[in-house]
PDB file of C-alpha atoms in Angstrom:
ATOM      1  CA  UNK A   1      19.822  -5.149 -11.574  1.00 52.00           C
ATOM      2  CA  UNK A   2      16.539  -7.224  -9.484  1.00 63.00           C
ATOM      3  CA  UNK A   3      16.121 -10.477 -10.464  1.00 80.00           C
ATOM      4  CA  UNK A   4      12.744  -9.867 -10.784  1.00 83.00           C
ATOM      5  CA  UNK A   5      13.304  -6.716 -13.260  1.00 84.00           C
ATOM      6  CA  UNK A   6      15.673  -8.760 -15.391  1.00 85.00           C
ATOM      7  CA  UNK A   7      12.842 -11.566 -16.124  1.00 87.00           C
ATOM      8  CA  UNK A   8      11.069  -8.935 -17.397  1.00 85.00           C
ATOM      9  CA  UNK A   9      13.170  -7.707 -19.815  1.00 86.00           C
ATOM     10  CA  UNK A  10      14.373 -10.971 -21.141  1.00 88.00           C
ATOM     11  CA  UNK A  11      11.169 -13.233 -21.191  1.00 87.00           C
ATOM     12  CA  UNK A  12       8.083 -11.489 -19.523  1.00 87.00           C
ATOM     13  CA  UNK A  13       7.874  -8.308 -22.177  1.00 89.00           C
ATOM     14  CA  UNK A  14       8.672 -10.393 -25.176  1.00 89.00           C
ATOM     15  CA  UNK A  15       5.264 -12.587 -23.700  1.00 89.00           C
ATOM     16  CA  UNK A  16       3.131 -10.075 -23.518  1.00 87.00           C
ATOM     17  CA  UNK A  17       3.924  -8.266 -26.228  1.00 86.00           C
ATOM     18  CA  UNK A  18       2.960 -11.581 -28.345  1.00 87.00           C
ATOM     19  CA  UNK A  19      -0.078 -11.686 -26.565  1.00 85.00           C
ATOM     20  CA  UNK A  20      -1.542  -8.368 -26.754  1.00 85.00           C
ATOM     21  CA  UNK A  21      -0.149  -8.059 -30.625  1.00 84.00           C
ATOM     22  CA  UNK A  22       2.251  -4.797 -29.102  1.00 84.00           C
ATOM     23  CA  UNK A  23       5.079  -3.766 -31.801  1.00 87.00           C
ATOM     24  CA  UNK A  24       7.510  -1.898 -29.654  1.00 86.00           C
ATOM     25  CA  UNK A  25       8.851  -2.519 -26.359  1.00 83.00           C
ATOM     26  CA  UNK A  26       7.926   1.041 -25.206  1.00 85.00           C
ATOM     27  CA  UNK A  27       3.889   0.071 -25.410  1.00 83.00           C
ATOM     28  CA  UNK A  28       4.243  -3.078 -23.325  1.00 85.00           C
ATOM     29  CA  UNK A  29       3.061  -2.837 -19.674  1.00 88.00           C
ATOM     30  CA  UNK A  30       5.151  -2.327 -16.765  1.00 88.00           C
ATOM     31  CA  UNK A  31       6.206  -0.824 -13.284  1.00 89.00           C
ATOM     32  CA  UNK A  32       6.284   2.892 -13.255  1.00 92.00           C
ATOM     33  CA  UNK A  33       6.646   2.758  -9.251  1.00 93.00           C
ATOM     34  CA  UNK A  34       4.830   1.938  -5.847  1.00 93.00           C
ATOM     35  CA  UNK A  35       3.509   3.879  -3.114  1.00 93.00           C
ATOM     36  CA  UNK A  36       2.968   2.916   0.144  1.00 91.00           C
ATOM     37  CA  UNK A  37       0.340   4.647   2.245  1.00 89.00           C
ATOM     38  CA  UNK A  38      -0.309   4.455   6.143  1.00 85.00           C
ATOM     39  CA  UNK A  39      -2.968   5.983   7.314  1.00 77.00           C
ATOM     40  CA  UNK A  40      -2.719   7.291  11.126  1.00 74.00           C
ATOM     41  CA  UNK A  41      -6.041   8.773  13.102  1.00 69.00           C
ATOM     42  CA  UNK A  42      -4.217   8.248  16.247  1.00 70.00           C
ATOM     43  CA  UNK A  43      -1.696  11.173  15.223  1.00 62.00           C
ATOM     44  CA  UNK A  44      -4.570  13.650  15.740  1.00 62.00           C
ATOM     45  CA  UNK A  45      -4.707  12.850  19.807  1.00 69.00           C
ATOM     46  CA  UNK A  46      -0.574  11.229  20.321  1.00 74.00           C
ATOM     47  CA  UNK A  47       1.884  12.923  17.979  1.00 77.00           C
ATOM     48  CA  UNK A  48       4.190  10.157  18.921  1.00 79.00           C
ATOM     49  CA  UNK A  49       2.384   7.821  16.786  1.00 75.00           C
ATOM     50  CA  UNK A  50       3.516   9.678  13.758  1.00 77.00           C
ATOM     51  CA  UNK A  51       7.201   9.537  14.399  1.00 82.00           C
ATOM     52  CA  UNK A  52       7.284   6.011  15.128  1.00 82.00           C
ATOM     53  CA  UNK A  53       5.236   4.978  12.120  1.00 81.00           C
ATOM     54  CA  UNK A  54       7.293   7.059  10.018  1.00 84.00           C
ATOM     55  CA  UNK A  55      10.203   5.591  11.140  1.00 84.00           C
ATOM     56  CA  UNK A  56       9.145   1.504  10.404  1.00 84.00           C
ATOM     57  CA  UNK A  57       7.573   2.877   7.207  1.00 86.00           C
ATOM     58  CA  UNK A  58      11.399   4.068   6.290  1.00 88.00           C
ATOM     59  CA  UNK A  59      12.626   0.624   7.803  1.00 85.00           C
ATOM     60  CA  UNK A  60      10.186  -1.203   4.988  1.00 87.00           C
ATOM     61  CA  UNK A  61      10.720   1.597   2.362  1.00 86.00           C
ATOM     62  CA  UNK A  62      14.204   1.994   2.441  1.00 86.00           C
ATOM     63  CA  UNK A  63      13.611   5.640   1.929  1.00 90.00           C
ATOM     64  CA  UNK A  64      11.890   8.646   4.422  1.00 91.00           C
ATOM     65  CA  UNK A  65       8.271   8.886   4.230  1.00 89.00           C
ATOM     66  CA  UNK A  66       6.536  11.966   3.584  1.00 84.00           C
ATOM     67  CA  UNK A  67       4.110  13.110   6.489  1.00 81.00           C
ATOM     68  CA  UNK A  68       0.413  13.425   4.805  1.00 77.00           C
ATOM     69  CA  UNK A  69      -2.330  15.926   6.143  1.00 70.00           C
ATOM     70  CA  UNK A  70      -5.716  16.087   5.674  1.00 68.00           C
ATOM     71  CA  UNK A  71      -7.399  18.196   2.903  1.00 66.00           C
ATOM     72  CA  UNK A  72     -10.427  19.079   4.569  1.00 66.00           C
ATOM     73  CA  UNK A  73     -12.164  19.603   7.822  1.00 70.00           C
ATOM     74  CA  UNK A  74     -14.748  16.604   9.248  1.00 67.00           C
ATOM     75  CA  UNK A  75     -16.387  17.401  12.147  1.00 65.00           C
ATOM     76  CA  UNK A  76     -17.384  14.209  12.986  1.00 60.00           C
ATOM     77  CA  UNK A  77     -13.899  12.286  13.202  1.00 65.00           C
ATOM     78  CA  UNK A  78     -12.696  16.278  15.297  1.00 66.00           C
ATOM     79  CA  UNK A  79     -10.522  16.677  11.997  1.00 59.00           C
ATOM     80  CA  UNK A  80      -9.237  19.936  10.684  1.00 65.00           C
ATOM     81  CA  UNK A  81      -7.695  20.920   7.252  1.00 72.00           C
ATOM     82  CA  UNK A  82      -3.812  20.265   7.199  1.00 65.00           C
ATOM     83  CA  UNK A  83      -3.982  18.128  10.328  1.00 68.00           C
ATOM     84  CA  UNK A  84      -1.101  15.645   9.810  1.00 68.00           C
ATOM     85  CA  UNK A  85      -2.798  12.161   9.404  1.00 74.00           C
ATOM     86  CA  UNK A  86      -0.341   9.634   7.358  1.00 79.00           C
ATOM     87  CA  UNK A  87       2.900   9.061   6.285  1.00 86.00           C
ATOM     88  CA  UNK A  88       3.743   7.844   2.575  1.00 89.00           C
ATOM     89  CA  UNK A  89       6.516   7.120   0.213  1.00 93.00           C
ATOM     90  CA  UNK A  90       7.162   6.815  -4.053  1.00 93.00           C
ATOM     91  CA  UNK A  91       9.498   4.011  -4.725  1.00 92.00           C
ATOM     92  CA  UNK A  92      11.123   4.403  -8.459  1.00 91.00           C
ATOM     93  CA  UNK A  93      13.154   2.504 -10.275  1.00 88.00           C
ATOM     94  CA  UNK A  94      15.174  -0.319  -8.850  1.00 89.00           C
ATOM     95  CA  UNK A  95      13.767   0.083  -5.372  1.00 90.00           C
ATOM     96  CA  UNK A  96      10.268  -0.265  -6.681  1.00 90.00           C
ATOM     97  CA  UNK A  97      11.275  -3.430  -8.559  1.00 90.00           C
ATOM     98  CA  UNK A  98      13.367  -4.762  -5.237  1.00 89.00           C
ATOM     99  CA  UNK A  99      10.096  -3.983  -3.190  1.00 89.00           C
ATOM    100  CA  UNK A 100       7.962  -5.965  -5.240  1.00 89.00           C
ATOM    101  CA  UNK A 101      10.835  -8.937  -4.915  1.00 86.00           C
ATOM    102  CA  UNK A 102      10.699  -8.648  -1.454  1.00 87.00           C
ATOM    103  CA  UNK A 103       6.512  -8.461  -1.671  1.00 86.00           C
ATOM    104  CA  UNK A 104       6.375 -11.337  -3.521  1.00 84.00           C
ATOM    105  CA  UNK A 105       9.130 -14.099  -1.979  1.00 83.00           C
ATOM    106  CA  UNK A 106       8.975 -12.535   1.830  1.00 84.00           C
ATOM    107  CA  UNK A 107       5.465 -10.363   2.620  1.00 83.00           C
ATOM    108  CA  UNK A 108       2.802 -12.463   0.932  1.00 81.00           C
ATOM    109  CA  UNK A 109       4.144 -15.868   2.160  1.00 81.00           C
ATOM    110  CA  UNK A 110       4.290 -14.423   5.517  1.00 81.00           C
ATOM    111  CA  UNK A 111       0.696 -13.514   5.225  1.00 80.00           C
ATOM    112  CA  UNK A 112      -1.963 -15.528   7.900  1.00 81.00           C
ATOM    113  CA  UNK A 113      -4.217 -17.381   5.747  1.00 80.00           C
ATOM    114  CA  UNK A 114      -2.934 -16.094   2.619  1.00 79.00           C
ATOM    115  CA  UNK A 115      -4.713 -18.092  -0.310  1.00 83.00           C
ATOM    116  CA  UNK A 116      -3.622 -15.537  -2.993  1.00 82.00           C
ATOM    117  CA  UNK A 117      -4.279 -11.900  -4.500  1.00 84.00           C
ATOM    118  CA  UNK A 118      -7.806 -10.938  -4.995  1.00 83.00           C
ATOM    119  CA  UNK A 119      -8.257  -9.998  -8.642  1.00 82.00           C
ATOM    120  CA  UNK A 120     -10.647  -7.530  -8.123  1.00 85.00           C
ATOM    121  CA  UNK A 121      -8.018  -5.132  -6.569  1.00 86.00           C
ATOM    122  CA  UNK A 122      -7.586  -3.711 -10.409  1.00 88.00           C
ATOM    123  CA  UNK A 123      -8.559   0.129 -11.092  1.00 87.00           C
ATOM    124  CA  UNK A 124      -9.983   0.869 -14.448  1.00 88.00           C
ATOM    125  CA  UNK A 125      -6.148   1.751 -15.651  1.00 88.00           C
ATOM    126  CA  UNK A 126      -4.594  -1.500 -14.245  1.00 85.00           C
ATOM    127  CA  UNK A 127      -3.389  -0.681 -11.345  1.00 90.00           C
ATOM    128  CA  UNK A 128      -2.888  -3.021  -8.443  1.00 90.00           C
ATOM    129  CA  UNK A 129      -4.045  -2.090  -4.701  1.00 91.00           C
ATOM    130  CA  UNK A 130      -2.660  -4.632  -2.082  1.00 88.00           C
ATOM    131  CA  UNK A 131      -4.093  -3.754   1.522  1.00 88.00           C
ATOM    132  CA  UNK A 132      -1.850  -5.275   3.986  1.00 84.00           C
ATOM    133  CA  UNK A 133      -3.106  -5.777   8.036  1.00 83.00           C
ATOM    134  CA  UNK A 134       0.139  -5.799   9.758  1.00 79.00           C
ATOM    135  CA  UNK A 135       3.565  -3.929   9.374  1.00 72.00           C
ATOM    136  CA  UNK A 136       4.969  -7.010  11.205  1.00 73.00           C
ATOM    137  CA  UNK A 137       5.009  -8.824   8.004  1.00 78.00           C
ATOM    138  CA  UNK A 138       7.881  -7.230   6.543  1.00 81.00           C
ATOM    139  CA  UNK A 139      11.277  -8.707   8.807  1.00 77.00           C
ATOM    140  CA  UNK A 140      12.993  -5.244   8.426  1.00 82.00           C
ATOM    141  CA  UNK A 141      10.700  -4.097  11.077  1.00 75.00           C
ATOM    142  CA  UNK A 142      11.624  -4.580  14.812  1.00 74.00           C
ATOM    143  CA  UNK A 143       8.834  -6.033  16.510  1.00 74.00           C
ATOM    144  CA  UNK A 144      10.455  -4.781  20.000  1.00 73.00           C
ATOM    145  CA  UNK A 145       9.966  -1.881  19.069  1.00 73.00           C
ATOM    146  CA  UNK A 146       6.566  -1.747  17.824  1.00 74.00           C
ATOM    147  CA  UNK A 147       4.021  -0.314  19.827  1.00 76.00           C
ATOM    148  CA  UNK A 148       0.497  -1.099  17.936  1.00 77.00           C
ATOM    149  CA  UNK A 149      -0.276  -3.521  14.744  1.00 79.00           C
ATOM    150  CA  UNK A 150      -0.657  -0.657  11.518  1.00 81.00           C
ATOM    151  CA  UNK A 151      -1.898  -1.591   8.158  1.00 82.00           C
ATOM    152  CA  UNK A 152      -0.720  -0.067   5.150  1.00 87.00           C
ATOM    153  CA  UNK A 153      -1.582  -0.050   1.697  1.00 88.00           C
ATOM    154  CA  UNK A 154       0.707  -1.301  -1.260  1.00 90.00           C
ATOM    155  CA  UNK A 155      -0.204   0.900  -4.724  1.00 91.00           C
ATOM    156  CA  UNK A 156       1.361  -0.953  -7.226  1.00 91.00           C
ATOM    157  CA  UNK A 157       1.498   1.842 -10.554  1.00 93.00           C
ATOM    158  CA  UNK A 158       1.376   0.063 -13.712  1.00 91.00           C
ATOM    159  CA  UNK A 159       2.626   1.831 -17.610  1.00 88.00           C
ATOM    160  CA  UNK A 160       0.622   1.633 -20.412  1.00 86.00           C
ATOM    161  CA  UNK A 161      -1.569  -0.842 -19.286  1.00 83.00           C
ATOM    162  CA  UNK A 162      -5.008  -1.943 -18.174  1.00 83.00           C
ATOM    163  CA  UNK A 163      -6.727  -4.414 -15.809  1.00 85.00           C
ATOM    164  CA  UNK A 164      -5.996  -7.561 -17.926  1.00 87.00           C
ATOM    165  CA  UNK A 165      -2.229  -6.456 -18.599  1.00 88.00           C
ATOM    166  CA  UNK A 166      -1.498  -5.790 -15.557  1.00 88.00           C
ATOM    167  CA  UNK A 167      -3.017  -8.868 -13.762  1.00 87.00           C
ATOM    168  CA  UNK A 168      -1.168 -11.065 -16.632  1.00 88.00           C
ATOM    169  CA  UNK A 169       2.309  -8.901 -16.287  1.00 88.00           C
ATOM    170  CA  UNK A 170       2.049  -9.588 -12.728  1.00 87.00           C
ATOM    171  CA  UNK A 171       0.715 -13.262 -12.894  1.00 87.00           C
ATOM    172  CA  UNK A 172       3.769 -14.085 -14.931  1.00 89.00           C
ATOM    173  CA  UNK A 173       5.968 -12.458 -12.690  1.00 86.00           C
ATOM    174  CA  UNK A 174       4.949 -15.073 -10.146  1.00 85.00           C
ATOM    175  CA  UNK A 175       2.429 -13.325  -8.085  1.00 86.00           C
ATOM    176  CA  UNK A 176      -0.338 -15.797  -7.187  1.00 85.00           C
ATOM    177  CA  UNK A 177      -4.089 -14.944  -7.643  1.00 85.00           C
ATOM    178  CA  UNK A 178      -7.219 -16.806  -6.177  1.00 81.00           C
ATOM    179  CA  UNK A 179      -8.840 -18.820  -8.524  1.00 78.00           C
ATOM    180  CA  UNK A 180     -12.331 -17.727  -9.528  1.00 66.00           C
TER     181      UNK A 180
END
């Protein structure tokens, strides 16, 4: 078992569920998983782009991406429906909780001028949205290897929950936040 997912069980839950007056375990906040999503317009013109950012999002992941296409047609960016533009992948379970181990102690340290997580990034059900500039940042990936700087976007999926449950949840599991 993650580090990370153990400190929840033993002294994060208990926490919140004081705090938000919860009764059972079962209605207290937490991970249901994380998707990672990078998007690729260069695949419409070099369909080697796709294969190679497949492949470092499966280095980060730990698991194969699933190619993405587009749902409609825009004439204006020469896009047509079910044109193969991203790559993304579900993490469950104890890879979701390792990822967001490796987020927090590796990836946002990493970051240049990293002065925290905006708090704004919440939907209205308390979900977390991390945008990230470079793939670089995570040391699985081989930066011989790489042949253009990607972004990609960390979902993190939260249970039961809302904006102010999940930004406590995830301030006590250590993830820093700028101060408003």
């Amino acid at each position: 078992m993650d580090s990370l997912q153990e400190k929840y069980q033993k002294e994060i839950r208990p926490k919140l569920k004081e705090e938000f007056g919860l009764k059972n375990d079962l209605a207290a906040p937490t991970l249901k998983k994380i998707v990672l999503n990078m998007g690729l317009a260069d695949a419409l013109t070099n369909k080697d782009v796709l294969v190679k950012a497949k492949s470092q999002l499966a280095q980060i992941a730990g698991q194969m991406p699933s190619v993405t296409r587009a749902k409609a047609a825009i004439s204006n960016f020469k896009l047509r429906a079910g044109d193969l533009i991203g790559a993304m992948v579900t993490l469950r379970g104890r890879r979701a909780w390792s990822f967001l181990t490796k987020l927090q102690s590796i990836v946002l340290p990493r970051m240049r001028d990293f002065r925290g997580l905006d708090s704004s990034k919440f939907d209205k059900f308390g979900n977390y949205n991390l945008g990230l500039e470079e793939q670089i940042l995570f040391p699985e990936v081989d930066y011989s290897k790489i042949d253009k700087i990607r972004g990609l976007v960390v979902s993190v999926v939260f249970k039961n929950s809302s904006p102010e449950k999940s930004k406590k949840l995830m301030e006590l599991l250590g993830f820093p936040f700028k101060k408003s």
